[in-house]
Coordinates of C-alpha atoms in Angstrom, one line a residue:
Chain A
M63 CA 90.4 57.2 113.3
S64 CA 88.0 56.8 116.2
F65 CA 84.3 57.5 116.1
G66 CA 84.7 60.7 118.2
A67 CA 87.3 62.1 115.8
R68 CA 85.3 61.1 112.8
L69 CA 82.2 62.8 114.2
E70 CA 84.0 66.0 115.0
S71 CA 85.4 66.3 111.6
R72 CA 82.1 65.5 110.0
V73 CA 80.2 68.0 112.1
R74 CA 82.7 70.8 111.2
A75 CA 82.6 69.9 107.5
R76 CA 78.8 69.9 107.4
R77 CA 78.3 72.7 109.9
S78 CA 75.5 70.6 111.5
Q79 CA 74.7 68.7 114.6
L80 CA 71.3 67.6 113.4
V81 CA 70.4 63.9 113.1
L82 CA 67.5 62.9 110.8
G83 CA 65.4 60.3 112.5
L84 CA 64.0 57.7 110.2
D85 CA 61.0 56.0 111.9
P86 CA 58.9 55.1 108.9
E87 CA 55.2 54.6 109.8
P88 CA 53.3 53.0 106.9
A89 CA 50.2 55.1 107.6
R90 CA 52.2 58.3 107.3
L91 CA 54.4 57.7 104.2
W92 CA 54.5 60.5 101.8
P93 CA 52.0 60.1 98.9
E94 CA 54.7 60.0 96.3
S95 CA 56.3 57.1 98.1
L96 CA 53.1 55.1 98.1
A97 CA 52.9 55.6 94.4
A98 CA 56.4 54.2 94.0
A99 CA 55.4 50.8 95.4
P100 CA 54.9 48.0 92.9
A101 CA 51.4 47.2 92.0
G102 CA 51.6 43.5 92.9
G103 CA 53.3 41.4 95.6
R104 CA 52.7 40.9 99.3
P105 CA 51.9 43.9 101.5
A106 CA 55.2 43.5 103.3
E107 CA 57.2 43.8 100.0
R108 CA 55.0 46.6 98.7
T109 CA 55.2 48.5 102.0
A110 CA 59.0 48.0 102.2
A111 CA 59.4 49.4 98.7
A112 CA 57.3 52.5 99.7
V113 CA 59.4 52.8 102.9
V114 CA 62.6 52.9 100.8
A115 CA 61.1 55.5 98.5
H116 CA 59.9 57.6 101.5
C117 CA 63.2 57.4 103.3
T118 CA 65.2 58.1 100.2
A119 CA 63.1 61.2 99.5
L120 CA 63.4 62.3 103.1
V121 CA 67.2 61.8 103.1
E122 CA 67.5 63.8 99.9
A123 CA 65.4 66.6 101.3
A124 CA 67.0 66.8 104.7
A125 CA 70.6 65.7 104.3
P126 CA 72.0 69.1 103.3
A127 CA 71.1 70.3 106.8
C128 CA 72.1 67.1 108.7
V129 CA 75.2 65.3 109.8
A130 CA 73.7 61.9 110.5
A131 CA 70.7 59.7 110.0
K132 CA 69.2 57.5 112.8
F133 CA 67.3 54.4 111.9
Q134 CA 64.6 53.2 114.2
L135 CA 65.1 49.4 113.8
A136 CA 61.6 48.5 115.1
C137 CA 60.0 50.3 112.2
F138 CA 61.9 48.1 109.7
E139 CA 61.7 44.9 111.7
R140 CA 57.9 45.0 111.7
L141 CA 58.0 44.6 107.9
G142 CA 59.9 41.2 108.3
A143 CA 62.6 40.2 105.8
P144 CA 61.6 42.9 103.3
G145 CA 61.9 45.4 106.1
W146 CA 65.5 44.4 106.9
Q147 CA 66.3 44.6 103.2
A148 CA 64.8 48.1 103.1
L149 CA 66.9 49.1 106.1
E150 CA 70.1 48.0 104.3
E151 CA 69.1 50.0 101.3
V152 CA 68.2 53.1 103.2
V153 CA 71.4 53.0 105.2
G154 CA 73.2 53.0 101.8
R155 CA 71.3 56.0 100.7
A156 CA 72.1 58.0 103.8
R157 CA 75.8 57.1 103.4
E158 CA 75.7 58.2 99.8
A159 CA 74.2 61.5 100.9
G160 CA 77.2 62.1 103.2
L161 CA 75.5 61.3 106.4
L162 CA 76.9 59.2 109.3
T163 CA 74.5 56.3 110.1
I164 CA 73.2 55.4 113.6
A165 CA 71.1 52.2 114.2
D166 CA 68.7 52.8 117.0
G167 CA 67.7 49.5 118.5
K168 CA 68.7 49.9 122.1
R169 CA 70.1 46.4 122.2
G170 CA 71.5 44.7 125.2
D171 CA 72.1 41.1 126.1
V172 CA 74.4 38.6 127.8
P173 CA 78.0 38.8 126.4
V174 CA 77.7 36.0 123.8
T175 CA 74.5 37.5 122.4
A176 CA 75.8 41.0 122.6
S177 CA 78.6 39.9 120.3
A178 CA 76.0 38.7 117.8
Y179 CA 74.2 42.1 117.9
A180 CA 77.6 43.7 117.3
Q181 CA 78.2 41.5 114.3
A182 CA 74.7 42.5 113.0
L183 CA 75.4 46.2 113.4
V184 CA 79.1 47.0 113.0
G185 CA 80.9 43.8 112.3
S186 CA 80.5 40.7 110.3
T187 CA 79.6 37.1 111.0
R188 CA 82.2 34.5 110.1
G189 CA 81.2 31.0 109.2
P190 CA 82.0 28.0 107.1
L191 CA 79.9 29.3 104.2
G192 CA 81.6 32.7 104.1
D193 CA 81.6 36.0 105.9
I194 CA 78.4 37.9 106.2
P195 CA 78.7 41.6 106.4
G196 CA 76.6 43.4 109.0
L197 CA 74.7 46.6 108.5
G198 CA 77.9 48.6 108.8
V199 CA 76.6 51.6 110.6
D200 CA 78.8 54.3 112.2
A201 CA 77.1 54.0 115.6
F202 CA 74.3 52.3 117.4
T203 CA 72.3 52.7 120.7
A204 CA 72.6 50.2 123.5
S205 CA 71.0 49.4 126.9
P206 CA 73.1 49.3 130.0
L207 CA 70.6 47.3 132.1
M208 CA 72.6 44.1 132.0
G209 CA 75.8 45.7 133.1
A210 CA 79.4 46.2 132.1
D211 CA 80.1 42.7 130.8
A212 CA 77.1 42.9 128.5
L213 CA 78.2 46.3 127.1
A214 CA 81.9 45.2 126.6
P215 CA 81.5 43.2 123.4
L216 CA 79.4 46.0 121.9
V217 CA 82.0 48.6 122.7
E218 CA 84.9 46.4 121.6
A219 CA 83.3 45.6 118.2
A220 CA 82.4 49.2 117.7
R221 CA 85.9 50.4 118.5
T222 CA 87.4 47.8 116.1
A223 CA 85.2 49.2 113.3
G224 CA 85.8 52.9 114.2
A225 CA 82.2 53.1 115.2
G226 CA 80.5 54.5 118.3
V227 CA 78.0 53.3 120.9
F228 CA 75.4 55.5 122.5
V229 CA 74.3 54.0 125.9
L230 CA 70.9 54.9 127.3
V231 CA 71.6 57.2 130.2
R232 CA 68.3 59.0 130.6
T233 CA 65.6 58.6 127.9
S234 CA 63.1 61.1 126.6
N235 CA 59.8 59.4 127.7
P236 CA 58.0 60.1 131.0
G237 CA 58.6 56.6 132.2
A238 CA 62.3 57.3 132.3
A239 CA 61.7 58.4 135.8
D240 CA 60.5 55.0 137.0
L241 CA 63.9 53.3 137.0
Q242 CA 66.5 55.7 135.7
D243 CA 65.7 58.4 138.3
L244 CA 65.6 56.1 141.3
T245 CA 68.1 57.0 144.0
V246 CA 70.7 54.3 144.5
A247 CA 73.2 53.9 147.3
G248 CA 76.6 55.0 146.2
A249 CA 79.3 52.5 145.5
S250 CA 82.6 52.8 147.3
G251 CA 81.6 55.6 149.6
D252 CA 80.0 57.9 147.0
S253 CA 76.9 59.6 148.2
P254 CA 73.4 58.4 147.0
A255 CA 72.6 59.4 143.4
P256 CA 70.1 58.7 140.7
L257 CA 70.6 55.5 138.8
W258 CA 71.4 57.5 135.6
E259 CA 74.4 59.0 137.3
L260 CA 75.9 55.5 137.8
V261 CA 75.2 54.7 134.1
A262 CA 76.9 58.0 133.2
R263 CA 80.0 57.1 135.2
L264 CA 80.0 53.7 133.4
V265 CA 79.8 55.5 130.0
D266 CA 82.7 57.7 131.0
R267 CA 84.8 54.7 132.0
L268 CA 84.0 52.8 128.8
G269 CA 84.8 55.5 126.3
R270 CA 88.1 56.2 124.6
A271 CA 89.2 59.2 122.5
D272 CA 92.1 59.5 120.0
A273 CA 93.5 62.5 122.0
G274 CA 93.1 63.8 125.5
D275 CA 90.6 66.5 124.6
G276 CA 88.9 64.5 121.9
L277 CA 85.4 63.1 122.0
A278 CA 85.0 59.5 123.2
D279 CA 83.7 56.6 121.2
V280 CA 81.1 55.8 123.9
G281 CA 78.3 58.4 124.1
A282 CA 75.1 58.8 125.9
V283 CA 71.4 58.9 124.9
V284 CA 70.0 61.8 126.8
G285 CA 66.4 62.8 126.2
A286 CA 66.1 66.5 125.1
T287 CA 63.0 66.5 127.2
G288 CA 64.9 66.5 130.5
P289 CA 67.4 69.3 130.1
A290 CA 67.6 69.9 133.9
H291 CA 70.1 67.1 134.2
L292 CA 72.4 68.1 131.3
E293 CA 74.9 70.0 133.3
R294 CA 75.4 67.2 135.8
M295 CA 75.7 64.7 132.9
R296 CA 78.4 66.8 131.2
E297 CA 80.3 66.9 134.6
L298 CA 80.2 63.1 134.8
M299 CA 80.9 62.5 131.1
P300 CA 83.1 65.3 129.9
R301 CA 84.2 63.6 126.6
A302 CA 81.0 61.7 125.7
V303 CA 78.8 62.7 122.7
F304 CA 75.2 63.2 123.8
L305 CA 72.6 61.9 121.4
L306 CA 69.6 64.0 122.2
P307 CA 66.2 62.7 120.9
G308 CA 62.9 64.3 121.8
V309 CA 63.2 67.6 120.0
G310 CA 60.0 68.7 118.4
A311 CA 57.2 66.2 118.6
Q312 CA 58.2 65.1 122.2
G313 CA 58.6 68.7 123.4
G314 CA 62.4 69.1 123.7
R315 CA 63.8 72.5 122.8
I316 CA 67.2 73.1 121.2
E317 CA 67.8 76.3 123.3
D318 CA 67.9 74.1 126.5
L319 CA 70.7 71.9 125.3
G320 CA 73.7 74.1 126.0
P321 CA 75.7 71.9 128.3
A322 CA 75.7 69.1 125.7
F323 CA 78.0 71.3 123.6
A324 CA 80.5 72.2 126.2
P325 CA 83.3 70.0 124.7
G326 CA 82.7 71.6 121.3
P327 CA 80.2 71.7 118.4
A328 CA 80.1 67.9 118.1
G329 CA 79.4 67.3 121.8
G330 CA 75.7 67.0 121.1
L331 CA 73.6 65.5 118.3
V332 CA 70.1 66.8 118.0
A333 CA 67.8 64.0 116.7
A334 CA 64.5 64.9 115.2
S335 CA 62.1 62.6 113.4
R336 CA 58.5 63.6 113.1
A337 CA 59.4 67.3 113.3
I338 CA 61.0 66.9 109.9
A339 CA 59.2 64.0 108.2
D340 CA 55.7 65.3 109.2
A341 CA 56.5 69.0 108.8
H342 CA 54.1 69.3 105.9
E343 CA 51.2 68.3 108.2
Q344 CA 51.8 71.6 110.0
V345 CA 52.8 73.9 107.2
G346 CA 51.1 72.3 104.2
G347 CA 52.5 72.0 100.7
D348 CA 55.0 69.5 99.4
P349 CA 56.4 67.1 102.0
R350 CA 59.9 67.3 100.5
A351 CA 60.0 71.1 100.7
A352 CA 58.5 71.1 104.2
A353 CA 61.0 68.6 105.4
A354 CA 63.9 70.4 103.8
D355 CA 62.8 73.6 105.4
A356 CA 62.2 72.1 108.9
A357 CA 65.6 70.4 108.8
R358 CA 67.3 73.6 107.7
R359 CA 65.7 75.6 110.5
L360 CA 66.5 73.0 113.2
G361 CA 70.0 72.6 111.9
E362 CA 70.7 76.4 111.8
E363 CA 69.2 76.9 115.2
A364 CA 71.6 74.4 116.7
W365 CA 74.6 75.6 114.7
E366 CA 74.0 79.3 115.4
R367 CA 73.8 78.6 119.2
F368 CA 76.3 75.8 119.6
G369 CA 78.5 75.7 116.5
A370 CA 80.2 79.0 117.2
G371 CA 84.0 79.1 117.6
S372 CA 84.4 76.0 115.5
Chain B
M253 CA 42.5 32.3 126.6
S254 CA 45.3 34.2 128.3
F255 CA 49.0 33.3 127.9
G256 CA 49.2 32.0 131.5
A257 CA 46.3 29.6 131.0
R258 CA 47.6 28.5 127.6
L259 CA 51.0 27.8 129.1
E260 CA 49.6 25.9 132.0
S261 CA 47.6 23.7 129.7
R262 CA 50.5 23.1 127.3
V263 CA 52.9 22.3 130.2
R264 CA 50.5 19.7 131.6
A265 CA 49.8 18.2 128.1
R266 CA 53.5 17.9 127.2
R267 CA 54.7 17.1 130.8
S268 CA 57.6 19.5 130.2
Q269 CA 58.8 22.9 131.4
L270 CA 61.9 22.8 129.2
V271 CA 62.5 25.5 126.6
L272 CA 64.7 24.8 123.7
G273 CA 67.0 27.8 123.1
L274 CA 67.8 28.4 119.4
D275 CA 70.9 30.6 119.2
P276 CA 72.3 29.4 115.9
E277 CA 76.1 30.1 115.6
P278 CA 77.3 29.6 112.0
A279 CA 80.6 28.1 113.2
R280 CA 78.8 25.5 115.2
L281 CA 76.0 24.4 112.9
W282 CA 75.6 20.6 112.7
P283 CA 77.5 19.1 109.7
E284 CA 74.3 17.8 108.1
S285 CA 72.9 21.3 108.1
L286 CA 75.9 22.8 106.3
A287 CA 75.5 20.1 103.7
A288 CA 71.9 21.2 103.2
A289 CA 72.9 24.7 102.1
P290 CA 72.6 25.5 98.4
A291 CA 75.9 25.4 96.5
G292 CA 75.6 28.9 95.1
G293 CA 74.4 32.3 96.4
R294 CA 75.6 34.9 98.8
P295 CA 77.1 33.7 102.2
A296 CA 74.1 35.3 104.0
E297 CA 71.6 33.2 102.0
R298 CA 73.6 30.0 102.2
T299 CA 74.2 30.4 105.9
A300 CA 70.5 31.2 106.5
A301 CA 69.5 28.0 104.7
A302 CA 71.9 26.1 106.8
V303 CA 70.5 27.8 109.9
V304 CA 67.0 26.7 108.9
A305 CA 68.2 23.1 108.4
H306 CA 70.1 23.1 111.7
C307 CA 67.2 24.6 113.7
T308 CA 64.7 22.3 112.1
A309 CA 66.8 19.2 112.9
L310 CA 67.3 20.5 116.5
V311 CA 63.5 21.2 116.9
E312 CA 62.7 17.7 115.6
A313 CA 65.2 16.1 118.0
A314 CA 64.4 18.1 121.1
A315 CA 60.7 18.9 120.7
P316 CA 59.3 15.7 122.3
A317 CA 61.0 16.8 125.6
C318 CA 60.1 20.5 125.4
V319 CA 57.2 22.8 125.8
A320 CA 58.5 25.8 124.0
A321 CA 61.3 27.1 121.8
K322 CA 63.1 30.4 122.4
F323 CA 64.6 32.3 119.5
Q324 CA 67.7 34.5 120.0
L325 CA 66.9 37.3 117.6
A326 CA 70.5 38.6 117.5
C327 CA 71.6 35.3 115.9
F328 CA 69.1 35.7 113.0
E329 CA 69.5 39.5 112.6
R330 CA 73.2 39.1 112.0
L331 CA 72.3 37.3 108.7
G332 CA 70.4 40.3 107.4
A333 CA 67.1 39.9 105.5
P334 CA 67.8 36.1 104.8
G335 CA 68.2 35.8 108.6
W336 CA 64.8 37.3 109.3
Q337 CA 63.3 35.0 106.7
A338 CA 65.0 32.1 108.4
L339 CA 63.6 33.2 111.7
E340 CA 60.0 33.2 110.3
E341 CA 60.6 29.7 108.9
V342 CA 62.0 28.3 112.1
V343 CA 59.2 29.8 114.2
G344 CA 56.8 27.9 111.9
R345 CA 58.7 24.6 112.4
A346 CA 58.6 25.0 116.1
R347 CA 54.9 25.7 116.0
E348 CA 54.3 22.6 113.8
A349 CA 56.2 20.5 116.4
G350 CA 53.7 21.6 119.0
L351 CA 56.0 24.1 120.8
L352 CA 55.1 27.5 122.1
T353 CA 57.4 30.1 120.6
I354 CA 59.3 32.8 122.5
A355 CA 61.2 35.7 120.8
D356 CA 64.2 36.7 122.8
G357 CA 65.1 40.2 121.8
K358 CA 65.0 42.1 125.1
R359 CA 63.3 45.0 123.3
G360 CA 62.4 48.2 125.0
D361 CA 61.8 51.7 123.7
V362 CA 59.7 54.9 124.0
P363 CA 56.0 54.1 123.7
V364 CA 55.5 54.8 120.0
T365 CA 58.5 52.6 119.1
A366 CA 57.5 49.9 121.6
S367 CA 54.3 49.7 119.7
A368 CA 56.3 49.0 116.5
Y369 CA 58.2 46.2 118.3
A370 CA 54.9 44.7 119.4
Q371 CA 53.6 44.8 115.8
A372 CA 56.8 43.0 114.7
L373 CA 56.5 40.3 117.4
V374 CA 52.8 39.6 118.2
G375 CA 50.7 42.0 116.2
S376 CA 50.5 43.2 112.7
T377 CA 51.3 46.5 110.9
R378 CA 48.4 48.3 109.2
G379 CA 49.0 50.5 106.3
P380 CA 47.6 51.7 103.0
L381 CA 49.3 48.8 101.1
G382 CA 47.8 46.1 103.3
D383 CA 48.3 44.5 106.7
I384 CA 51.6 43.0 107.4
P385 CA 51.6 40.1 109.9
G386 CA 54.2 40.1 112.6
L387 CA 56.2 37.0 113.7
G388 CA 53.2 35.8 115.7
V389 CA 55.1 34.3 118.6
D390 CA 53.4 33.3 121.8
A391 CA 55.7 35.4 124.0
F392 CA 58.7 37.7 124.0
T393 CA 61.3 39.2 126.3
A394 CA 61.4 42.9 127.1
S395 CA 63.6 45.3 129.0
P396 CA 62.1 47.5 131.8
L397 CA 64.8 50.1 131.8
M398 CA 62.6 52.8 130.2
G399 CA 59.8 52.4 132.6
A400 CA 56.1 51.5 132.8
D401 CA 54.9 53.7 129.9
A402 CA 57.4 51.9 127.6
L403 CA 56.3 48.4 128.7
A404 CA 52.6 49.3 128.4
P405 CA 52.3 49.0 124.6
L406 CA 54.1 45.7 124.7
V407 CA 51.9 44.3 127.4
E408 CA 48.7 45.5 125.7
A409 CA 49.6 44.1 122.3
A410 CA 50.6 40.8 123.9
R411 CA 47.4 40.6 125.8
T412 CA 45.3 41.3 122.8
A413 CA 47.1 38.4 121.0
G414 CA 46.8 36.0 123.9
A415 CA 50.6 36.2 124.2
G416 CA 53.0 36.8 127.1
V417 CA 55.8 39.2 128.0
F418 CA 58.9 38.2 130.0
V419 CA 60.4 41.3 131.6
L420 CA 64.1 41.2 132.5
V421 CA 64.1 41.1 136.3
R422 CA 67.5 39.7 137.1
T423 CA 69.6 38.3 134.2
S424 CA 72.0 35.3 134.2
N425 CA 75.3 37.2 133.4
P426 CA 77.8 38.3 136.1
G427 CA 77.2 42.0 135.0
A428 CA 73.6 41.7 136.2
A429 CA 75.0 42.8 139.6
D430 CA 76.1 46.2 138.2
L431 CA 72.7 47.8 137.9
Q432 CA 70.0 45.2 138.8
D433 CA 71.4 44.5 142.3
L434 CA 72.0 48.2 143.2
T435 CA 70.1 49.2 146.4
V436 CA 67.5 51.8 145.7
A437 CA 65.6 53.9 148.2
G438 CA 62.1 52.6 148.6
A439 CA 59.2 54.4 147.1
S440 CA 56.3 55.4 149.4
G441 CA 57.9 54.4 152.6
D442 CA 59.1 50.9 151.5
S443 CA 62.5 50.0 152.9
P444 CA 65.6 50.1 150.6
A445 CA 65.7 47.1 148.2
P446 CA 67.7 46.0 145.2
L447 CA 66.6 47.5 141.9
W448 CA 65.4 44.1 140.7
E449 CA 62.8 44.0 143.5
L450 CA 61.2 47.2 142.1
V451 CA 61.1 45.6 138.7
A452 CA 59.6 42.5 140.2
R453 CA 56.8 44.7 141.8
L454 CA 56.2 46.3 138.4
V455 CA 55.9 42.8 136.7
D456 CA 53.4 41.8 139.4
R457 CA 51.3 45.0 138.8
L458 CA 51.4 44.6 135.0
G459 CA 50.3 41.0 134.8
R460 CA 46.8 39.6 134.5
A461 CA 45.5 36.1 134.8
D462 CA 42.2 34.5 133.7
A463 CA 41.4 33.4 137.2
G464 CA 42.5 34.4 140.7
D465 CA 45.0 31.5 141.1
G466 CA 46.0 31.3 137.4
L467 CA 49.4 32.3 136.0
A468 CA 49.7 35.9 134.7
D469 CA 50.5 37.0 131.2
V470 CA 53.5 39.1 132.3
G471 CA 56.4 37.0 133.5
A472 CA 60.0 37.5 134.6
V473 CA 63.4 36.6 133.1
V474 CA 65.3 35.3 136.1
G475 CA 68.8 33.9 135.5
A476 CA 69.1 30.3 136.7
T477 CA 72.6 31.4 137.8
G478 CA 71.3 33.4 140.7
P479 CA 69.0 31.0 142.6
A480 CA 69.5 32.8 145.9
H481 CA 67.0 35.4 145.0
L482 CA 64.2 33.0 143.8
E483 CA 62.3 32.8 147.0
R484 CA 62.0 36.6 147.3
M485 CA 61.1 36.9 143.7
R486 CA 58.3 34.4 144.1
E487 CA 57.0 36.4 147.1
L488 CA 57.0 39.6 145.0
M489 CA 55.5 38.0 141.9
P490 CA 53.2 35.1 143.1
R491 CA 51.5 34.6 139.7
A492 CA 54.3 35.4 137.3
V493 CA 55.9 32.7 135.1
F494 CA 59.7 32.7 135.5
L495 CA 61.7 32.2 132.4
L496 CA 65.0 30.7 133.6
P497 CA 67.9 30.9 131.2
G498 CA 71.4 29.9 132.2
V499 CA 71.0 26.2 132.9
G500 CA 73.9 24.1 131.6
A501 CA 76.6 26.2 129.8
Q502 CA 76.2 29.2 132.1
G503 CA 76.3 27.0 135.3
G504 CA 72.7 27.1 136.5
R505 CA 71.3 23.9 138.0
I506 CA 67.7 22.7 137.8
E507 CA 67.7 21.4 141.4
D508 CA 68.1 25.0 142.7
L509 CA 65.0 26.4 141.0
G510 CA 62.3 25.1 143.4
P511 CA 60.7 28.5 144.3
A512 CA 60.0 29.1 140.6
F513 CA 57.5 26.3 140.6
A514 CA 55.5 27.3 143.8
P515 CA 52.4 28.2 141.8
G516 CA 52.5 24.9 139.9
P517 CA 54.4 23.0 137.2
A518 CA 54.2 25.9 134.7
G519 CA 55.5 28.5 137.1
G520 CA 59.0 28.1 135.7
L521 CA 60.4 27.6 132.2
V522 CA 63.9 26.1 132.1
A523 CA 65.7 27.4 129.1
A524 CA 68.7 25.6 127.7
S525 CA 70.5 26.2 124.4
R526 CA 74.1 25.1 124.2
A527 CA 73.5 22.3 126.7
I528 CA 71.2 20.7 124.0
A529 CA 72.5 21.9 120.7
D530 CA 76.2 21.2 121.5
A531 CA 75.6 18.1 123.6
H532 CA 77.4 16.0 121.0
E533 CA 80.6 17.9 121.7
Q534 CA 80.5 16.4 125.2
V535 CA 79.2 12.9 124.5
G536 CA 80.2 12.3 120.9
G537 CA 78.1 10.6 118.2
D538 CA 75.3 12.0 116.2
P539 CA 74.3 15.6 117.1
R540 CA 70.6 14.8 116.7
A541 CA 70.7 11.8 119.1
A542 CA 72.9 13.7 121.6
A543 CA 70.5 16.7 121.5
A544 CA 67.4 14.5 121.9
D545 CA 69.1 12.7 124.9
A546 CA 70.2 15.9 126.5
A547 CA 66.7 17.5 126.2
R548 CA 65.1 14.3 127.5
R549 CA 67.4 14.3 130.6
L550 CA 66.9 18.0 131.3
G551 CA 63.1 17.8 130.8
E552 CA 62.7 14.8 133.0
E553 CA 64.9 16.2 135.7
A554 CA 62.7 19.3 135.9
W555 CA 59.4 17.4 135.6
E556 CA 60.3 14.8 138.2
R557 CA 61.2 17.5 140.7
F558 CA 58.6 20.1 139.9
G559 CA 55.9 18.5 137.8
A560 CA 54.6 16.4 140.6
G561 CA 51.0 16.7 141.7
S562 CA 50.0 18.0 138.2

């Protein structure tokens, strides 16, 4: 079963389009997680243990309201080898909690290297000393800057694994305007359009669905902070899943995301990180309870607006 | 001392502009390295040990002819936590051999995440359980797709560490043409230009040098496979170091790289991976000897052409 079909089925079963963002920041780990770290060892190992405890607690609290978890690879990589080990453990916890898993690393490189990233994320690495399994996530984010030949090995490997790829189409930061919004001369007689429109067309071409009206296995990262473009994006990518970061801390609002859900309740995935993990800083009390409550409210808001008819 | 000044001094001292690319592929590790792997353990651990042995032997063989080593992060990440551990070890070996170290991961993300990547590569991560040192490389590659605000934390962190950033301006793969060569309408009255020219202007704006005629700490990744653009790039980025991958296996030729070296012998860094590591497949014999010979020839070719007057 393709990623699009798997996602549709999971969204309906869990009645949620909410993605729990896991971007663990050592200075903001929940107190109970710090207490779970071993007393001895190197800071990297102790911090990685606390990160596992924090993410596990966060997953337990928020999972009932979510359909997926998104892992910010940078936050694990900065802890070195113990961080990568922690990432593997936390991916396992999310899976056990019934969540789909999305690795957010925005990778992109020349084809031979793109293949290596695909092995790391959704495939495995063969060699004379045995096969090495990758992270085994259900989807990952990728950068289109290096062109179609650089995306191809990522898409192929994902497809083989039944996984999905979310290509950066228009990101949630203010600097997205610097390159992604530049007007480019149209190819083959098309009229001039912003760069992100060309990337959107590429995403549409690359994706495949199990059935004609199903969701495709190549989706788009579309910042929830720039909802003005959503209708046009949906026109250009009618079957793509939109991964929508930027809700909450970055200012995006669920109510503005309507066009993402035109193909159905799984057409958009609303990603929130700090709005859930740091909810207790706003409302006080136990971090677990605050996170569970924030996730429930975000998940319900999206489902009530865009889950109807499912 | 800034990265530009450090690089200039190292290039003159070693009389080399050659960068040894380390992209370890388990199926192509040297036989002696496979033999160095422990007999027991998981495939990831055994393969990581063989990768360390392979990269160490390669560094020992090629270092005398090189000024830097470039680590393809994907190739280490696909081995999981043991791979990241191997990366740390190999970075240490390269440093011991007198080489500057360049992490090639083409990272790019929203500012808060870009800061986390910077911590992983050139900084450290502070937290309540102690500071965690990053990889501590001398430079790294970065993607400009998300704009200036996403590059800023990378550049700031690198500058603080005396390190450098190489921004993707025009890459060495055929797909580079898909986005990077698109004609964009000029900002503020400039005439239309390819997208890579705008990125080049951004690189020029971001970089800083210790002295007016010194090399800047923000450089450009410029595929050696597209030398037609080099003169224009040098015009747009007069003080940037050009990191030039694609020599050898990808078809780039050192003789075509002249404009890169206009600001001096350290203006260009010629990166070669398979042309050195797999040289024995072409010429036969001992892989170490073949690698040492290939590196010496490539290094001398560049130095004889572009090291003159130094």
